[in-house]
Each structure stands twice: as structure tokens, then as C-alpha cells.
Amino acid sequence: MKEKILRALREHGDGFVSGAFLCSQFGVSRQAVWKNITALKENGYEIESVTNKGYRLLNSPSRLYAPDILSRLPEGCLCQKVECFDTLDSTNTKAKQLAEFGGPEGTLVIAETQTAGKGRRGRNWNSEPGVGIWMTLLLRPELPPVKVSGITLLSALALTKAIRELYGVQAEIKWPNDVILAKKKICGILTEMSSEENYVHYVVTGIGINANTASFPKEIEETATSIFLQTGKKIDRSELIADMIHIFCSYYEQFVKEQDLSAFVEEYNAVLANRDQEVCVYYGMVEQSSPENMDRGIARGIDRDGALLVEIDGRLKRIVSGEVSVRGVYGYV
Ligand code: BTN
């Protein structure tokens, strides 16, 4: 009900929505509407109520709130369940627990902060409270396990599109897991799955977005940035979450139906950082690289299975994501 009321209030913008309209629209009593409006106010929503006019939404809190995010998703979206927490160890770990207990596909787990946020390759993920977006989507794709990495690529693509549309900045993808702005990382993606040889039980796609972060720890300040730092504007995290999830879900459904990324290759390659530029491919930890475990070539884009095609000595080599890092010749991008 709160989600429906928020949707109706937002749809009316600056205008009032009458109590009678809300009652007839949702088939509930005036008292039920009033109770839900009171609950929304208690959660920080500033709602004006004027006799004979109705209700008007004046302000929303910055704290993430499940009914708010649901109210921004279109009806029929794969994501029908959102769970918001103040603190979790890791949204990926929570999503995996929910999956083990039969949680439905499309469940979105969000935390204001993580005490043990996980990055790729066992690294920690810095999850400062209140400023970032730390979330994980639970999926149950009918895909062979080898194709699951496509979900990471589509998450990056959906976020890149959402950021470009909402803020008019040139977000790009650093294949396969990162979204960047001005050559610095604003998002990392960690996809984990539970599978048998040829069957996927579930997938959790964890997405960490530096949304309103104002500064970074010394160790990462050279390579990390935030949408706020790049646009100069504090962003509405709920809006970005809903936009990205909406785009992702439609991409995901098409991907599962078609079983490959053909439909997305062109769009992906158009926003691929380093396309047609020289890159280094490290087969192992970048920090421990040697000439024997790296290649140098020109990145030409992804193929329909999500592999990066790198031209080395005139021949295209397929680089498959996994324990591989691709960097620019002079640094992170
Ligand atoms: C990386 O770039 O190394 C991947 C980072 C992934 C971070 C996100 S934050 C939400 C989700 N929960 C986690 O513990 N990790 C992912």
C-alpha cells in the first residue's frame, strides 16, 4: 500500500491527490490511507495534507526505503521484492541466504553499509554508510553455468545507460566488471552462483556504486571516483537504483530467452572504454605480472558470448572473464 501511495503521489508531481481518489483507486478505507500516510511521514517523507484537496509529496528522505524503490519500478518488472537493511556484512551473503531459503527471482537486497563488503578476488569493498549503493539482485536464470558471466556484462551495461540518461555524463564500461567515469571507477560488480555441472541453482549479482561519496581512502583515491564528484550534484540513490534495475531486468529477460548477448553487442561496444586502444591482459594478479603471464594488444570489443576480442599480432584472441584483468597501457583504464 505504501508503495502504491508513493507512486500515486509522485505521479501527481506538485499537485494534490485526494484521499477519495486513493481510496477508490486501491479499494481501501480512508482510515487505511491515513494510516499509511502516517507511516510514511514517520519514515521521513514530508507529505502535506490539506482539507478538501488531499495529499502532496513535498520531500523524500535520502535513506533507502523498500516501498519507495518498488514504487519507481514499472508494474510487471521482474524485481518485485526489495529488502533494505541498515547494516549487513555483505548484501551478496544475505542474498545467498535468501536464495537457499527459496527467495524468489528478482529479490533485491540493499544495505546502507556493509561491514564485510566483498570485492573480486577476495578483496574488501569499501562500503561507507549512506552515500553509496550496495545492493545484490537474486536471479534464477535458465542458463548453462558458462553463460552466467553475461549477467555481469548486462549489469554494467544497464548501469552505464541509467547514468548517461539521468545525469548526461559519459559513463563507460571497463570490461568486464567495472563502470567508470573520467577514467576512474564508480562501480564494481561481483557475480556469484550456486550451480551443478550443467544447472544453475541461483545467481547473486552484487553491485557497488560510488554514488555520493565525497572522498576515498588513500589506497584507492587514484583509481576511484563517485557520480557526485564527477557531476557536482548529490544524486537521488532510489531513482538510480530503480532506473538501473528496470533496465537490467528487461536486458536479462531477453538474454535468458536468446541465450546469448547478440542483441547487446553493439550497444555494449559503443560504451566500452579502451575500444580500439592498446590494452594489457593480465592472466592472474596484476600486481604479480610478468611478461610470461600477460598479453598486449588492441581491444576490439566483445563477442556474443561476452568474451573480449583483443587483436594481438594481427589475430583476434578471445579473452574470457574470470581470473583476467584488462588495463590500459598506462594504468587502471
Ligand atoms: C569489485 O570491483 O571488486 C566488485 C565489487 C562488488 C561490490 C558489491 S557492493 C554490493 C555487493 N555486496 C558485496 O559484498 N559486494 C558487492
Short mmCIF file of C-alpha atoms and ligand atoms in Angstrom, two decimals:
data_model
loop_
_atom_site.label_atom_id
_atom_site.label_comp_id
_atom_site.label_asym_id
_atom_site.label_seq_id
_atom_site.Cartn_x
_atom_site.Cartn_y
_atom_site.Cartn_z
CA MET A 1 0.00 0.00 0.00
CA LYS A 2 2.81 2.48 0.90
CA GLU A 3 4.40 1.74 -2.42
CA LYS A 4 1.13 2.43 -4.27
CA ILE A 5 0.55 5.67 -2.38
CA LEU A 6 4.09 6.87 -3.10
CA ARG A 7 3.64 6.03 -6.78
CA ALA A 8 0.37 7.99 -6.92
CA LEU A 9 1.85 10.99 -5.07
CA ARG A 10 4.88 11.08 -7.34
CA GLU A 11 2.75 10.75 -10.48
CA HIS A 12 0.85 13.87 -9.40
CA GLY A 13 4.09 15.85 -9.00
CA ASP A 14 3.36 19.24 -7.39
CA GLY A 15 -0.38 18.59 -7.41
CA PHE A 16 -2.58 17.16 -4.66
CA VAL A 17 -4.06 13.67 -4.70
CA SER A 18 -7.39 13.43 -2.95
CA GLY A 19 -7.99 10.88 -0.22
CA ALA A 20 -11.13 9.77 -2.09
CA PHE A 21 -9.05 9.07 -5.21
CA LEU A 22 -6.57 6.96 -3.26
CA CYS A 23 -9.42 5.03 -1.57
CA SER A 24 -11.23 4.23 -4.80
CA GLN A 25 -8.01 3.52 -6.70
CA PHE A 26 -6.79 0.96 -4.17
CA GLY A 27 -10.16 -0.19 -2.79
CA VAL A 28 -9.34 0.71 0.82
CA SER A 29 -10.88 2.88 3.55
CA ARG A 30 -9.90 6.49 4.28
CA GLN A 31 -8.52 5.28 7.56
CA ALA A 32 -6.20 2.82 5.81
CA VAL A 33 -4.91 5.59 3.56
CA TRP A 34 -4.38 7.89 6.55
CA LYS A 35 -2.56 5.11 8.47
CA ASN A 36 -0.17 4.54 5.58
CA ILE A 37 0.44 8.26 5.08
CA THR A 38 1.28 8.50 8.80
CA ALA A 39 3.70 5.59 8.48
CA LEU A 40 5.37 7.27 5.50
CA LYS A 41 5.73 10.51 7.49
CA GLU A 42 7.30 8.52 10.33
CA ASN A 43 9.81 7.22 7.80
CA GLY A 44 10.85 10.76 6.87
CA TYR A 45 8.51 11.54 3.96
CA GLU A 46 7.26 15.11 4.08
CA ILE A 47 3.63 14.90 2.98
CA GLU A 48 1.35 17.90 3.13
CA SER A 49 -2.34 17.22 3.82
CA VAL A 50 -4.91 19.93 3.10
CA THR A 51 -8.65 19.59 3.76
CA ASN A 52 -10.68 19.28 0.56
CA LYS A 53 -7.53 18.98 -1.52
CA GLY A 54 -5.78 15.85 -0.31
CA TYR A 55 -2.12 14.90 -0.06
CA ARG A 56 1.01 16.20 -1.70
CA LEU A 57 4.57 14.85 -1.53
CA LEU A 58 6.99 17.65 -0.63
CA ASN A 59 10.18 15.80 0.20
CA SER A 60 11.62 12.29 0.40
CA PRO A 61 14.30 11.17 2.85
CA SER A 62 17.71 10.21 1.48
CA ARG A 63 17.63 6.92 3.39
CA LEU A 64 16.78 3.98 1.14
CA TYR A 65 13.29 2.57 1.71
CA ALA A 66 11.93 -0.56 0.02
CA PRO A 67 8.40 0.76 -0.79
CA ASP A 68 9.96 3.84 -2.40
CA ILE A 69 12.16 1.78 -4.71
CA LEU A 70 9.28 -0.55 -5.59
CA SER A 71 7.06 2.45 -6.32
CA ARG A 72 9.51 3.57 -9.01
CA LEU A 73 9.67 0.21 -10.80
CA PRO A 74 7.16 -0.46 -13.56
CA GLU A 75 4.42 -2.97 -12.87
CA GLY A 76 5.41 -6.36 -14.26
CA CYS A 77 9.11 -5.78 -13.53
CA LEU A 78 10.98 -8.96 -12.62
CA CYS A 79 12.03 -7.25 -9.38
CA GLN A 80 9.01 -7.47 -7.11
CA LYS A 81 10.69 -7.73 -3.74
CA VAL A 82 13.11 -5.25 -2.18
CA GLU A 83 14.68 -5.64 1.25
CA CYS A 84 16.55 -2.69 2.76
CA PHE A 85 18.87 -3.04 5.76
CA ASP A 86 20.86 -0.52 7.75
CA THR A 87 23.86 -2.83 8.16
CA LEU A 88 24.78 -6.17 6.64
CA ASP A 89 28.07 -7.99 6.43
CA SER A 90 27.57 -8.26 2.66
CA THR A 91 24.46 -7.95 0.50
CA ASN A 92 25.79 -10.87 -1.58
CA THR A 93 25.95 -13.07 1.51
CA LYS A 94 22.42 -12.05 2.55
CA ALA A 95 21.07 -12.66 -0.96
CA LYS A 96 22.67 -16.13 -0.97
CA GLN A 97 20.98 -16.93 2.36
CA LEU A 98 17.63 -15.80 0.96
CA ALA A 99 18.24 -17.92 -2.13
CA GLU A 100 18.95 -21.01 -0.03
CA PHE A 101 15.59 -20.49 1.69
CA GLY A 102 13.72 -20.28 -1.60
CA GLY A 103 13.76 -16.49 -2.10
CA PRO A 104 12.16 -15.58 -5.43
CA GLU A 105 13.99 -14.46 -8.53
CA GLY A 106 14.17 -10.68 -8.67
CA THR A 107 14.66 -10.16 -4.92
CA LEU A 108 16.81 -7.08 -4.38
CA VAL A 109 18.85 -6.77 -1.18
CA ILE A 110 20.18 -3.32 -0.25
CA ALA A 111 22.26 -2.14 2.70
CA GLU A 112 23.14 1.38 3.84
CA THR A 113 26.50 -0.02 4.89
CA GLN A 114 28.38 -3.35 4.75
CA THR A 115 30.79 -4.49 7.42
CA ALA A 116 32.43 -7.09 5.16
CA GLY A 117 31.70 -5.92 1.62
CA LYS A 118 33.30 -8.27 -0.88
CA GLY A 119 35.22 -7.30 -3.99
CA ARG A 120 36.60 -9.54 -6.70
CA ARG A 121 39.47 -11.88 -5.92
CA GLY A 122 38.88 -11.84 -2.19
CA ARG A 123 39.42 -8.09 -1.90
CA ASN A 124 37.44 -5.92 0.52
CA TRP A 125 34.90 -3.49 -0.78
CA ASN A 126 34.77 -0.13 0.95
CA SER A 127 31.06 0.46 1.85
CA GLU A 128 30.73 3.80 3.58
CA PRO A 129 27.26 4.31 5.15
CA GLY A 130 24.58 6.39 3.49
CA VAL A 131 26.46 7.58 0.44
CA GLY A 132 26.85 4.58 -1.80
CA ILE A 133 24.59 1.97 -3.32
CA TRP A 134 25.41 -1.50 -2.06
CA MET A 135 22.91 -3.96 -3.49
CA THR A 136 22.51 -7.52 -4.75
CA LEU A 137 19.94 -8.97 -7.09
CA LEU A 138 18.94 -12.62 -6.72
CA LEU A 139 18.37 -14.41 -10.03
CA ARG A 140 17.42 -17.94 -11.05
CA PRO A 141 18.36 -18.00 -14.74
CA GLU A 142 17.73 -20.93 -17.02
CA LEU A 143 21.23 -20.72 -18.45
CA PRO A 144 24.19 -23.08 -18.52
CA PRO A 145 26.75 -22.01 -15.88
CA VAL A 146 29.27 -20.89 -18.54
CA LYS A 147 26.89 -18.20 -19.72
CA VAL A 148 26.30 -16.64 -16.31
CA SER A 149 29.15 -14.14 -16.78
CA GLY A 150 26.89 -12.40 -19.33
CA ILE A 151 24.81 -11.21 -16.36
CA THR A 152 27.76 -9.16 -15.10
CA LEU A 153 28.17 -7.54 -18.50
CA LEU A 154 24.48 -6.68 -18.67
CA SER A 155 24.54 -5.21 -15.15
CA ALA A 156 27.39 -2.92 -16.19
CA LEU A 157 25.57 -2.02 -19.40
CA ALA A 158 22.31 -1.24 -17.58
CA LEU A 159 24.08 0.98 -15.06
CA THR A 160 26.02 2.79 -17.78
CA LYS A 161 22.79 3.51 -19.66
CA ALA A 162 20.98 4.67 -16.50
CA ILE A 163 23.81 7.04 -15.56
CA ARG A 164 24.06 8.50 -19.06
CA GLU A 165 20.29 9.06 -19.23
CA LEU A 166 19.88 10.50 -15.73
CA TYR A 167 22.98 12.69 -15.44
CA GLY A 168 24.13 13.26 -19.03
CA VAL A 169 27.69 12.07 -18.33
CA GLN A 170 29.75 9.64 -20.39
CA ALA A 171 29.88 6.57 -18.17
CA GLU A 172 31.85 3.74 -19.77
CA ILE A 173 32.47 0.07 -19.09
CA LYS A 174 35.85 -1.30 -18.22
CA TRP A 175 35.34 -4.91 -19.28
CA PRO A 176 34.03 -6.96 -17.63
CA ASN A 177 33.12 -5.75 -14.14
CA ASP A 178 33.63 -2.02 -13.73
CA VAL A 179 31.78 1.12 -14.69
CA ILE A 180 33.96 4.21 -14.95
CA LEU A 181 33.63 7.97 -15.22
CA ALA A 182 36.55 10.16 -16.29
CA LYS A 183 38.73 7.03 -16.33
CA LYS A 184 38.08 6.26 -12.65
CA LYS A 185 35.96 3.51 -11.14
CA ILE A 186 32.46 4.33 -9.90
CA CYS A 187 31.08 0.79 -9.78
CA GLY A 188 32.26 -2.76 -9.27
CA ILE A 189 30.19 -5.89 -9.82
CA LEU A 190 30.62 -9.24 -8.12
CA THR A 191 28.51 -12.08 -9.52
CA GLU A 192 28.45 -15.36 -7.60
CA MET A 193 26.49 -18.51 -8.33
CA SER A 194 25.46 -21.86 -6.95
CA SER A 195 25.46 -24.46 -9.69
CA GLU A 196 25.87 -28.07 -10.67
CA GLU A 197 27.74 -29.19 -13.76
CA ASN A 198 25.06 -28.05 -16.14
CA TYR A 199 22.48 -26.40 -13.96
CA VAL A 200 22.34 -23.06 -12.16
CA HIS A 201 20.54 -23.06 -8.80
CA TYR A 202 20.83 -19.32 -8.38
CA VAL A 203 22.97 -16.30 -9.15
CA VAL A 204 23.58 -13.25 -6.99
CA THR A 205 24.80 -10.11 -8.73
CA GLY A 206 26.29 -7.65 -6.28
CA ILE A 207 26.61 -4.08 -7.44
CA GLY A 208 28.59 -1.45 -5.57
CA ILE A 209 28.13 2.13 -6.79
CA ASN A 210 30.03 5.14 -5.51
CA ALA A 211 27.06 7.46 -5.73
CA ASN A 212 27.52 10.39 -3.33
CA THR A 213 30.92 9.50 -1.91
CA ALA A 214 32.88 12.70 -1.22
CA SER A 215 36.33 11.21 -0.61
CA PHE A 216 38.12 7.88 -0.76
CA PRO A 217 40.77 6.15 1.33
CA LYS A 218 44.35 6.87 0.24
CA GLU A 219 44.85 3.39 -1.26
CA ILE A 220 42.11 3.85 -3.86
CA GLU A 221 41.84 7.62 -4.38
CA GLU A 222 43.91 7.42 -7.59
CA THR A 223 41.54 4.99 -9.26
CA ALA A 224 38.12 5.59 -7.62
CA THR A 225 35.60 8.38 -8.01
CA SER A 226 31.87 8.92 -7.48
CA ILE A 227 28.96 10.22 -9.51
CA PHE A 228 28.77 13.15 -7.07
CA LEU A 229 32.44 14.06 -7.55
CA GLN A 230 32.06 13.93 -11.33
CA THR A 231 28.75 15.79 -11.67
CA GLY A 232 28.94 18.13 -8.66
CA LYS A 233 25.39 17.10 -7.75
CA LYS A 234 24.12 14.87 -4.94
CA ILE A 235 22.21 12.12 -6.65
CA ASP A 236 18.91 10.52 -5.69
CA ARG A 237 20.02 6.96 -4.93
CA SER A 238 16.49 5.48 -5.10
CA GLU A 239 15.99 6.92 -8.57
CA LEU A 240 19.26 5.45 -9.83
CA ILE A 241 18.57 2.04 -8.27
CA ALA A 242 15.11 1.83 -9.81
CA ASP A 243 16.30 3.01 -13.22
CA MET A 244 19.20 0.61 -13.33
CA ILE A 245 17.19 -2.37 -12.08
CA HIS A 246 14.38 -1.68 -14.52
CA ILE A 247 16.79 -1.55 -17.47
CA PHE A 248 18.73 -4.58 -16.23
CA CYS A 249 15.61 -6.73 -15.80
CA SER A 250 14.48 -6.17 -19.36
CA TYR A 251 18.00 -6.91 -20.69
CA TYR A 252 18.21 -10.02 -18.51
CA GLU A 253 14.90 -11.44 -19.69
CA GLN A 254 15.95 -11.02 -23.31
CA PHE A 255 19.37 -12.56 -22.63
CA VAL A 256 17.85 -15.64 -20.97
CA LYS A 257 15.37 -16.03 -23.82
CA GLU A 258 18.00 -15.73 -26.55
CA GLN A 259 20.78 -17.47 -24.58
CA ASP A 260 23.45 -15.09 -25.87
CA LEU A 261 24.37 -11.40 -25.96
CA SER A 262 23.92 -10.83 -29.73
CA ALA A 263 21.24 -8.21 -29.11
CA PHE A 264 23.57 -6.19 -26.86
CA VAL A 265 26.97 -6.41 -28.56
CA GLU A 266 26.63 -3.14 -30.48
CA GLU A 267 25.32 -1.14 -27.52
CA TYR A 268 27.99 -2.61 -25.25
CA ASN A 269 30.87 -1.93 -27.61
CA ALA A 270 29.71 1.67 -28.05
CA VAL A 271 30.38 2.34 -24.35
CA LEU A 272 33.41 0.11 -23.92
CA ALA A 273 36.40 2.00 -22.53
CA ASN A 274 39.63 1.35 -24.40
CA ARG A 275 37.90 0.17 -27.53
CA ASP A 276 40.39 0.22 -30.42
CA GLN A 277 43.13 1.15 -27.98
CA GLU A 278 46.12 -0.73 -26.69
CA VAL A 279 45.50 -2.79 -23.55
CA CYS A 280 47.40 -5.21 -21.35
CA VAL A 281 45.72 -8.51 -20.47
CA TYR A 282 46.95 -10.00 -17.19
CA TYR A 283 46.29 -13.71 -16.59
CA GLY A 284 46.48 -13.60 -12.81
CA MET A 285 47.08 -10.85 -10.28
CA VAL A 286 48.12 -7.60 -11.94
CA GLU A 287 50.48 -6.97 -9.03
CA GLN A 288 52.37 -10.21 -9.78
CA SER A 289 52.51 -9.84 -13.52
CA SER A 290 55.46 -10.81 -15.64
CA PRO A 291 55.90 -10.85 -19.44
CA GLU A 292 55.00 -14.57 -19.44
CA ASN A 293 51.53 -14.10 -17.96
CA MET A 294 50.40 -11.09 -19.90
CA ASP A 295 49.48 -10.09 -23.45
CA ARG A 296 49.45 -6.73 -25.13
CA GLY A 297 47.08 -5.90 -27.98
CA ILE A 298 44.23 -3.75 -29.27
CA ALA A 299 40.78 -4.19 -27.64
CA ARG A 300 38.22 -4.62 -30.42
CA GLY A 301 35.00 -5.21 -28.44
CA ILE A 302 33.02 -8.15 -27.06
CA ASP A 303 31.51 -11.06 -28.96
CA ARG A 304 28.05 -12.55 -28.41
CA ASP A 305 29.32 -14.68 -25.54
CA GLY A 306 30.78 -11.67 -23.75
CA ALA A 307 34.44 -12.51 -24.42
CA LEU A 308 36.70 -9.53 -25.10
CA LEU A 309 38.33 -9.69 -28.52
CA VAL A 310 41.89 -8.46 -28.39
CA GLU A 311 43.93 -8.14 -31.57
CA ILE A 312 47.41 -9.49 -30.96
CA ASP A 313 49.88 -9.63 -33.86
CA GLY A 314 47.04 -9.27 -36.35
CA ARG A 315 44.90 -12.10 -34.89
CA LEU A 316 41.85 -11.83 -32.65
CA LYS A 317 42.22 -13.59 -29.32
CA ARG A 318 39.11 -14.25 -27.20
CA ILE A 319 39.66 -13.20 -23.61
CA VAL A 320 37.18 -14.86 -21.29
CA SER A 321 36.36 -13.18 -18.00
CA GLY A 322 37.43 -14.94 -14.84
CA GLU A 323 40.88 -14.56 -13.46
CA VAL A 324 41.80 -11.95 -16.04
CA SER A 325 42.37 -8.22 -15.75
CA VAL A 326 42.47 -5.87 -18.68
CA ARG A 327 44.09 -2.50 -18.22
CA GLY A 328 45.20 0.39 -20.34
CA VAL A 329 48.87 0.51 -21.09
CA TYR A 330 49.40 3.39 -18.67
CA GLY A 331 47.29 2.40 -15.68
CA TYR A 332 43.84 1.34 -14.43
CA VAL A 333 41.98 2.27 -17.65
C1 BTN B 1 34.87 -5.38 -7.48
O1 BTN B 1 35.01 -4.44 -8.26
O2 BTN B 1 35.85 -5.89 -6.93
C2 BTN B 1 33.49 -5.88 -7.16
C3 BTN B 1 32.87 -5.10 -6.05
C4 BTN B 1 31.45 -5.52 -5.71
C5 BTN B 1 30.91 -4.78 -4.52
C6 BTN B 1 29.45 -5.04 -4.29
S1 BTN B 1 28.76 -3.97 -3.06
C7 BTN B 1 27.30 -4.90 -3.05
C8 BTN B 1 27.70 -6.35 -3.15
N1 BTN B 1 27.98 -6.92 -1.85
C9 BTN B 1 29.25 -7.25 -1.71
O3 BTN B 1 29.74 -7.75 -0.67
N2 BTN B 1 29.93 -6.97 -2.83
C10 BTN B 1 29.06 -6.43 -3.85
#
